[in-house]
Amino acid sequence: PAYRGCRWAAQDEEDRRWIEELKPRLDADEQKIASRLEQLYQEHWSGLPIPVDVVEIVNWSGANSILRNLGGGHLLVSTSYQGPAALEAVFHEASHLFMGRGAPVRQALDQAASAADFRLPGDLWHVVLFYTTGAVVRGILDNGGESGYTPMLYGIFERGTWVGYRAALENTWLPYIDGKRTLAQAAAGLIKALRSQGQTQ
């Protein structure tokens, strides 16, 4: 009762305003982004539509995925994400559906690491997810005339987290996103680059 009396009305108003601001972006770009993500993750969307709970506060990251399997779950996204970042946040969380343990991208990374006798960093799959989805959103926005968007991962790099992955991703994974390498080639190149850096966790 105290929460409803003191905070709910203002938060609900802000949540609904955020949704209305995001709708035009979804109308314009949702299908293009969703299709491109299917191509890169080599998976098909399942269990659509995915419910998204828009709230003021989620956790330290501002977003979270509660995905039981390909056919169920929902996303939590904070209104702290604004503009194009809100679009990326929604698709970042949805992209977790494409990164289960047996998913094509994770299999490619596992196989490349095994072939190179390299212990795969436990967070690499998530960094690759950030990079892939962020690059797709940036590319779609660029093609639509809204250039200059900086994906969320670069803000994480600037805070000093995962920065050791940046050069390797840009040199080996971006060519995959640009259609210049296969998934297997990109995974092998990424593992080789990380191995040369001594990047293990």
PDB file of N, CA and C in Angstrom, residues 85-159:
ATOM      1  N   ALA A  85      19.446   3.214 -27.272  1.00  0.00           N
ATOM      2  CA  ALA A  85      19.897   2.245 -26.263  1.00  0.00           C
ATOM      3  C   ALA A  85      18.738   1.397 -25.762  1.00  0.00           C
ATOM      4  N   ALA A  86      17.536   1.969 -25.717  1.00  0.00           N
ATOM      5  CA  ALA A  86      16.366   1.189 -25.306  1.00  0.00           C
ATOM      6  C   ALA A  86      16.088   0.085 -26.313  1.00  0.00           C
ATOM      7  N   LEU A  87      16.244   0.396 -27.591  1.00  0.00           N
ATOM      8  CA  LEU A  87      16.053  -0.602 -28.642  1.00  0.00           C
ATOM      9  C   LEU A  87      17.075  -1.718 -28.507  1.00  0.00           C
ATOM     10  N   GLU A  88      18.323  -1.345 -28.298  1.00  0.00           N
ATOM     11  CA  GLU A  88      19.353  -2.373 -28.142  1.00  0.00           C
ATOM     12  C   GLU A  88      19.126  -3.207 -26.893  1.00  0.00           C
ATOM     13  N   ALA A  89      18.734  -2.570 -25.793  1.00  0.00           N
ATOM     14  CA  ALA A  89      18.520  -3.315 -24.545  1.00  0.00           C
ATOM     15  C   ALA A  89      17.472  -4.400 -24.721  1.00  0.00           C
ATOM     16  N   VAL A  90      16.378  -4.073 -25.400  1.00  0.00           N
ATOM     17  CA  VAL A  90      15.324  -5.064 -25.622  1.00  0.00           C
ATOM     18  C   VAL A  90      15.851  -6.224 -26.460  1.00  0.00           C
ATOM     19  N   PHE A  91      16.558  -5.914 -27.543  1.00  0.00           N
ATOM     20  CA  PHE A  91      17.053  -6.979 -28.411  1.00  0.00           C
ATOM     21  C   PHE A  91      18.238  -7.719 -27.805  1.00  0.00           C
ATOM     22  N   HIS A  92      19.011  -7.034 -26.963  1.00  0.00           N
ATOM     23  CA  HIS A  92      20.080  -7.743 -26.261  1.00  0.00           C
ATOM     24  C   HIS A  92      19.504  -8.846 -25.379  1.00  0.00           C
ATOM     25  N   GLU A  93      18.501  -8.477 -24.588  1.00  0.00           N
ATOM     26  CA  GLU A  93      17.912  -9.482 -23.703  1.00  0.00           C
ATOM     27  C   GLU A  93      17.234 -10.586 -24.497  1.00  0.00           C
ATOM     28  N   ALA A  94      16.546 -10.235 -25.573  1.00  0.00           N
ATOM     29  CA  ALA A  94      15.906 -11.251 -26.401  1.00  0.00           C
ATOM     30  C   ALA A  94      16.937 -12.175 -27.044  1.00  0.00           C
ATOM     31  N   SER A  95      18.122 -11.650 -27.350  1.00  0.00           N
ATOM     32  CA  SER A  95      19.158 -12.451 -28.002  1.00  0.00           C
ATOM     33  C   SER A  95      19.687 -13.567 -27.111  1.00  0.00           C
ATOM     34  N   HIS A  96      19.425 -13.478 -25.817  1.00  0.00           N
ATOM     35  CA  HIS A  96      19.818 -14.582 -24.937  1.00  0.00           C
ATOM     36  C   HIS A  96      19.157 -15.893 -25.364  1.00  0.00           C
ATOM     37  N   LEU A  97      18.021 -15.799 -26.032  1.00  0.00           N
ATOM     38  CA  LEU A  97      17.377 -17.006 -26.549  1.00  0.00           C
ATOM     39  C   LEU A  97      18.270 -17.736 -27.544  1.00  0.00           C
ATOM     40  N   PHE A  98      19.164 -17.004 -28.189  1.00  0.00           N
ATOM     41  CA  PHE A  98      20.017 -17.575 -29.223  1.00  0.00           C
ATOM     42  C   PHE A  98      21.366 -18.049 -28.689  1.00  0.00           C
ATOM     43  N   MET A  99      21.574 -17.959 -27.385  1.00  0.00           N
ATOM     44  CA  MET A  99      22.897 -18.279 -26.846  1.00  0.00           C
ATOM     45  C   MET A  99      22.849 -19.338 -25.751  1.00  0.00           C
ATOM     46  N   GLY A 100      21.913 -20.276 -25.873  1.00  0.00           N
ATOM     47  CA  GLY A 100      21.922 -21.422 -24.977  1.00  0.00           C
ATOM     48  C   GLY A 100      23.168 -22.263 -25.208  1.00  0.00           C
ATOM     49  N   ARG A 101      23.431 -23.185 -24.332  1.00  0.00           N
ATOM     50  CA  ARG A 101      24.678 -23.961 -24.403  1.00  0.00           C
ATOM     51  C   ARG A 101      24.841 -24.717 -25.714  1.00  0.00           C
ATOM     52  N   GLY A 102      23.750 -25.145 -26.322  1.00  0.00           N
ATOM     53  CA  GLY A 102      23.860 -25.893 -27.568  1.00  0.00           C
ATOM     54  C   GLY A 102      23.637 -25.057 -28.810  1.00  0.00           C
ATOM     55  N   ALA A 103      23.567 -23.734 -28.658  1.00  0.00           N
ATOM     56  CA  ALA A 103      23.267 -22.838 -29.778  1.00  0.00           C
ATOM     57  C   ALA A 103      24.458 -22.770 -30.739  1.00  0.00           C
ATOM     58  N   PRO A 104      24.205 -22.471 -32.020  1.00  0.00           N
ATOM     59  CA  PRO A 104      25.271 -22.477 -33.022  1.00  0.00           C
ATOM     60  C   PRO A 104      26.477 -21.603 -32.685  1.00  0.00           C
ATOM     61  N   VAL A 105      26.266 -20.386 -32.196  1.00  0.00           N
ATOM     62  CA  VAL A 105      27.404 -19.521 -31.902  1.00  0.00           C
ATOM     63  C   VAL A 105      28.228 -20.094 -30.761  1.00  0.00           C
ATOM     64  N   ARG A 106      27.583 -20.577 -29.730  1.00  0.00           N
ATOM     65  CA  ARG A 106      28.332 -21.152 -28.609  1.00  0.00           C
ATOM     66  C   ARG A 106      29.018 -22.444 -29.007  1.00  0.00           C
ATOM     67  N   GLN A 107      28.385 -23.229 -29.866  1.00  0.00           N
ATOM     68  CA  GLN A 107      29.040 -24.428 -30.363  1.00  0.00           C
ATOM     69  C   GLN A 107      30.288 -24.075 -31.161  1.00  0.00           C
ATOM     70  N   ALA A 108      30.179 -23.054 -31.997  1.00  0.00           N
ATOM     71  CA  ALA A 108      31.332 -22.637 -32.797  1.00  0.00           C
ATOM     72  C   ALA A 108      32.491 -22.195 -31.904  1.00  0.00           C
ATOM     73  N   LEU A 109      32.183 -21.432 -30.855  1.00  0.00           N
ATOM     74  CA  LEU A 109      33.221 -20.997 -29.920  1.00  0.00           C
ATOM     75  C   LEU A 109      33.826 -22.181 -29.183  1.00  0.00           C
ATOM     76  N   ASP A 110      32.991 -23.101 -28.732  1.00  0.00           N
ATOM     77  CA  ASP A 110      33.478 -24.286 -28.024  1.00  0.00           C
ATOM     78  C   ASP A 110      34.382 -25.124 -28.915  1.00  0.00           C
ATOM     79  N   GLN A 111      33.965 -25.336 -30.165  1.00  0.00           N
ATOM     80  CA  GLN A 111      34.748 -26.150 -31.092  1.00  0.00           C
ATOM     81  C   GLN A 111      36.080 -25.490 -31.431  1.00  0.00           C
ATOM     82  N   ALA A 112      36.049 -24.174 -31.626  1.00  0.00           N
ATOM     83  CA  ALA A 112      37.291 -23.463 -31.929  1.00  0.00           C
ATOM     84  C   ALA A 112      38.253 -23.516 -30.743  1.00  0.00           C
ATOM     85  N   ALA A 113      37.730 -23.375 -29.541  1.00  0.00           N
ATOM     86  CA  ALA A 113      38.576 -23.437 -28.356  1.00  0.00           C
ATOM     87  C   ALA A 113      39.157 -24.828 -28.176  1.00  0.00           C
ATOM     88  N   SER A 114      38.336 -25.850 -28.399  1.00  0.00           N
ATOM     89  CA  SER A 114      38.807 -27.223 -28.273  1.00  0.00           C
ATOM     90  C   SER A 114      39.909 -27.521 -29.285  1.00  0.00           C
ATOM     91  N   ALA A 115      39.722 -27.067 -30.530  1.00  0.00           N
ATOM     92  CA  ALA A 115      40.711 -27.303 -31.572  1.00  0.00           C
ATOM     93  C   ALA A 115      42.036 -26.612 -31.261  1.00  0.00           C
ATOM     94  N   ALA A 116      41.957 -25.490 -30.559  1.00  0.00           N
ATOM     95  CA  ALA A 116      43.165 -24.724 -30.228  1.00  0.00           C
ATOM     96  C   ALA A 116      43.719 -25.072 -28.851  1.00  0.00           C
ATOM     97  N   ASP A 117      43.083 -26.035 -28.173  1.00  0.00           N
ATOM     98  CA  ASP A 117      43.473 -26.403 -26.814  1.00  0.00           C
ATOM     99  C   ASP A 117      43.507 -25.163 -25.914  1.00  0.00           C
ATOM    100  N   PHE A 118      42.411 -24.410 -25.980  1.00  0.00           N
ATOM    101  CA  PHE A 118      42.293 -23.138 -25.283  1.00  0.00           C
ATOM    102  C   PHE A 118      41.121 -23.197 -24.323  1.00  0.00           C
ATOM    103  N   ARG A 119      41.369 -22.778 -23.085  1.00  0.00           N
ATOM    104  CA  ARG A 119      40.274 -22.771 -22.110  1.00  0.00           C
ATOM    105  C   ARG A 119      39.411 -21.543 -22.343  1.00  0.00           C
ATOM    106  N   LEU A 120      38.173 -21.783 -22.738  1.00  0.00           N
ATOM    107  CA  LEU A 120      37.271 -20.706 -23.125  1.00  0.00           C
ATOM    108  C   LEU A 120      36.918 -19.840 -21.916  1.00  0.00           C
ATOM    109  N   PRO A 121      37.118 -18.517 -21.990  1.00  0.00           N
ATOM    110  CA  PRO A 121      36.691 -17.653 -20.882  1.00  0.00           C
ATOM    111  C   PRO A 121      35.189 -17.789 -20.654  1.00  0.00           C
ATOM    112  N   GLY A 122      34.785 -17.881 -19.407  1.00  0.00           N
ATOM    113  CA  GLY A 122      33.381 -18.122 -19.093  1.00  0.00           C
ATOM    114  C   GLY A 122      32.448 -17.018 -19.514  1.00  0.00           C
ATOM    115  N   ASP A 123      32.962 -15.799 -19.680  1.00  0.00           N
ATOM    116  CA  ASP A 123      32.105 -14.685 -20.052  1.00  0.00           C
ATOM    117  C   ASP A 123      32.137 -14.376 -21.545  1.00  0.00           C
ATOM    118  N   LEU A 124      32.904 -15.133 -22.327  1.00  0.00           N
ATOM    119  CA  LEU A 124      33.090 -14.782 -23.734  1.00  0.00           C
ATOM    120  C   LEU A 124      31.780 -14.818 -24.516  1.00  0.00           C
ATOM    121  N   TRP A 125      30.933 -15.813 -24.255  1.00  0.00           N
ATOM    122  CA  TRP A 125      29.670 -15.913 -24.994  1.00  0.00           C
ATOM    123  C   TRP A 125      28.827 -14.650 -24.800  1.00  0.00           C
ATOM    124  N   HIS A 126      28.870 -14.091 -23.580  1.00  0.00           N
ATOM    125  CA  HIS A 126      28.064 -12.905 -23.299  1.00  0.00           C
ATOM    126  C   HIS A 126      28.655 -11.670 -23.974  1.00  0.00           C
ATOM    127  N   VAL A 127      29.984 -11.584 -24.012  1.00  0.00           N
ATOM    128  CA  VAL A 127      30.636 -10.477 -24.705  1.00  0.00           C
ATOM    129  C   VAL A 127      30.302 -10.544 -26.199  1.00  0.00           C
ATOM    130  N   VAL A 128      30.333 -11.742 -26.765  1.00  0.00           N
ATOM    131  CA  VAL A 128      30.002 -11.923 -28.181  1.00  0.00           C
ATOM    132  C   VAL A 128      28.544 -11.540 -28.430  1.00  0.00           C
ATOM    133  N   LEU A 129      27.658 -11.884 -27.501  1.00  0.00           N
ATOM    134  CA  LEU A 129      26.251 -11.496 -27.627  1.00  0.00           C
ATOM    135  C   LEU A 129      26.126  -9.969 -27.629  1.00  0.00           C
ATOM    136  N   PHE A 130      26.778  -9.322 -26.676  1.00  0.00           N
ATOM    137  CA  PHE A 130      26.756  -7.856 -26.631  1.00  0.00           C
ATOM    138  C   PHE A 130      27.234  -7.280 -27.960  1.00  0.00           C
ATOM    139  N   TYR A 131      28.367  -7.791 -28.435  1.00  0.00           N
ATOM    140  CA  TYR A 131      28.968  -7.225 -29.637  1.00  0.00           C
ATOM    141  C   TYR A 131      28.076  -7.444 -30.856  1.00  0.00           C
ATOM    142  N   THR A 132      27.570  -8.656 -31.004  1.00  0.00           N
ATOM    143  CA  THR A 132      26.779  -8.999 -32.185  1.00  0.00           C
ATOM    144  C   THR A 132      25.493  -8.189 -32.246  1.00  0.00           C
ATOM    145  N   THR A 133      24.722  -8.210 -31.175  1.00  0.00           N
ATOM    146  CA  THR A 133      23.445  -7.503 -31.181  1.00  0.00           C
ATOM    147  C   THR A 133      23.643  -5.995 -31.266  1.00  0.00           C
ATOM    148  N   GLY A 134      24.647  -5.485 -30.565  1.00  0.00           N
ATOM    149  CA  GLY A 134      24.926  -4.059 -30.646  1.00  0.00           C
ATOM    150  C   GLY A 134      25.312  -3.621 -32.047  1.00  0.00           C
ATOM    151  N   ALA A 135      26.115  -4.446 -32.730  1.00  0.00           N
ATOM    152  CA  ALA A 135      26.523  -4.115 -34.094  1.00  0.00           C
ATOM    153  C   ALA A 135      25.341  -4.144 -35.049  1.00  0.00           C
ATOM    154  N   VAL A 136      24.428  -5.088 -34.840  1.00  0.00           N
ATOM    155  CA  VAL A 136      23.241  -5.168 -35.697  1.00  0.00           C
ATOM    156  C   VAL A 136      22.371  -3.931 -35.515  1.00  0.00           C
ATOM    157  N   VAL A 137      22.115  -3.554 -34.278  1.00  0.00           N
ATOM    158  CA  VAL A 137      21.292  -2.371 -34.028  1.00  0.00           C
ATOM    159  C   VAL A 137      21.950  -1.129 -34.629  1.00  0.00           C
ATOM    160  N   ARG A 138      23.251  -0.983 -34.423  1.00  0.00           N
ATOM    161  CA  ARG A 138      23.953   0.171 -34.997  1.00  0.00           C
ATOM    162  C   ARG A 138      23.843   0.171 -36.529  1.00  0.00           C
ATOM    163  N   GLY A 139      24.018  -0.987 -37.148  1.00  0.00           N
ATOM    164  CA  GLY A 139      23.951  -1.064 -38.598  1.00  0.00           C
ATOM    165  C   GLY A 139      22.580  -0.712 -39.147  1.00  0.00           C
ATOM    166  N   ILE A 140      21.533  -1.209 -38.487  1.00  0.00           N
ATOM    167  CA  ILE A 140      20.166  -0.899 -38.937  1.00  0.00           C
ATOM    168  C   ILE A 140      19.876   0.591 -38.780  1.00  0.00           C
ATOM    169  N   LEU A 141      20.315   1.170 -37.669  1.00  0.00           N
ATOM    170  CA  LEU A 141      20.115   2.602 -37.459  1.00  0.00           C
ATOM    171  C   LEU A 141      20.882   3.412 -38.502  1.00  0.00           C
ATOM    172  N   ASP A 142      22.125   3.004 -38.785  1.00  0.00           N
ATOM    173  CA  ASP A 142      22.918   3.693 -39.805  1.00  0.00           C
ATOM    174  C   ASP A 142      22.207   3.671 -41.158  1.00  0.00           C
ATOM    175  N   ASN A 143      21.707   2.490 -41.517  1.00  0.00           N
ATOM    176  CA  ASN A 143      21.025   2.350 -42.812  1.00  0.00           C
ATOM    177  C   ASN A 143      19.741   3.175 -42.875  1.00  0.00           C
ATOM    178  N   GLY A 144      19.164   3.433 -41.712  1.00  0.00           N
ATOM    179  CA  GLY A 144      17.942   4.230 -41.661  1.00  0.00           C
ATOM    180  C   GLY A 144      18.193   5.722 -41.536  1.00  0.00           C
ATOM    181  N   GLY A 145      19.457   6.120 -41.591  1.00  0.00           N
ATOM    182  CA  GLY A 145      19.784   7.538 -41.532  1.00  0.00           C
ATOM    183  C   GLY A 145      20.060   8.082 -40.142  1.00  0.00           C
ATOM    184  N   GLU A 146      20.102   7.197 -39.135  1.00  0.00           N
ATOM    185  CA  GLU A 146      20.390   7.630 -37.761  1.00  0.00           C
ATOM    186  C   GLU A 146      21.777   7.121 -37.384  1.00  0.00           C
ATOM    187  N   SER A 147      22.787   7.811 -37.869  1.00  0.00           N
ATOM    188  CA  SER A 147      24.156   7.345 -37.668  1.00  0.00           C
ATOM    189  C   SER A 147      24.718   7.857 -36.349  1.00  0.00           C
ATOM    190  N   GLY A 148      25.818   7.236 -35.937  1.00  0.00           N
ATOM    191  CA  GLY A 148      26.526   7.702 -34.750  1.00  0.00           C
ATOM    192  C   GLY A 148      26.176   6.987 -33.465  1.00  0.00           C
ATOM    193  N   TYR A 149      25.323   5.952 -33.532  1.00  0.00           N
ATOM    194  CA  TYR A 149      24.981   5.246 -32.296  1.00  0.00           C
ATOM    195  C   TYR A 149      26.159   4.410 -31.814  1.00  0.00           C
ATOM    196  N   THR A 150      26.430   4.469 -30.527  1.00  0.00           N
ATOM    197  CA  THR A 150      27.489   3.681 -29.910  1.00  0.00           C
ATOM    198  C   THR A 150      26.860   2.548 -29.107  1.00  0.00           C
ATOM    199  N   PRO A 151      27.086   1.288 -29.500  1.00  0.00           N
ATOM    200  CA  PRO A 151      26.493   0.161 -28.766  1.00  0.00           C
ATOM    201  C   PRO A 151      26.903   0.132 -27.299  1.00  0.00           C
ATOM    202  N   MET A 152      26.088  -0.512 -26.499  1.00  0.00           N
ATOM    203  CA  MET A 152      26.284  -0.551 -25.048  1.00  0.00           C
ATOM    204  C   MET A 152      27.637  -1.123 -24.658  1.00  0.00           C
ATOM    205  N   LEU A 153      28.150  -2.079 -25.428  1.00  0.00           N
ATOM    206  CA  LEU A 153      29.403  -2.734 -25.065  1.00  0.00           C
ATOM    207  C   LEU A 153      30.548  -1.733 -24.982  1.00  0.00           C
ATOM    208  N   TYR A 154      30.506  -0.693 -25.816  1.00  0.00           N
ATOM    209  CA  TYR A 154      31.600   0.272 -25.792  1.00  0.00           C
ATOM    210  C   TYR A 154      31.599   1.093 -24.503  1.00  0.00           C
ATOM    211  N   GLY A 155      30.441   1.302 -23.924  1.00  0.00           N
ATOM    212  CA  GLY A 155      30.385   1.929 -22.614  1.00  0.00           C
ATOM    213  C   GLY A 155      30.989   1.035 -21.542  1.00  0.00           C
ATOM    214  N   ILE A 156      30.785  -0.272 -21.692  1.00  0.00           N
ATOM    215  CA  ILE A 156      31.388  -1.229 -20.762  1.00  0.00           C
ATOM    216  C   ILE A 156      32.899  -1.234 -20.922  1.00  0.00           C
ATOM    217  N   PHE A 157      33.377  -1.181 -22.171  1.00  0.00           N
ATOM    218  CA  PHE A 157      34.820  -1.077 -22.406  1.00  0.00           C
ATOM    219  C   PHE A 157      35.395   0.153 -21.723  1.00  0.00           C
ATOM    220  N   GLU A 158      34.703   1.266 -21.848  1.00  0.00           N
ATOM    221  CA  GLU A 158      35.201   2.520 -21.274  1.00  0.00           C
ATOM    222  C   GLU A 158      35.290   2.455 -19.760  1.00  0.00           C
ATOM    223  N   ARG A 159      34.469   1.617 -19.148  1.00  0.00           N
ATOM    224  CA  ARG A 159      34.543   1.448 -17.684  1.00  0.00           C
ATOM    225  C   ARG A 159      35.643   0.482 -17.275  1.00  0.00           C
TER     226      ARG A 159
END
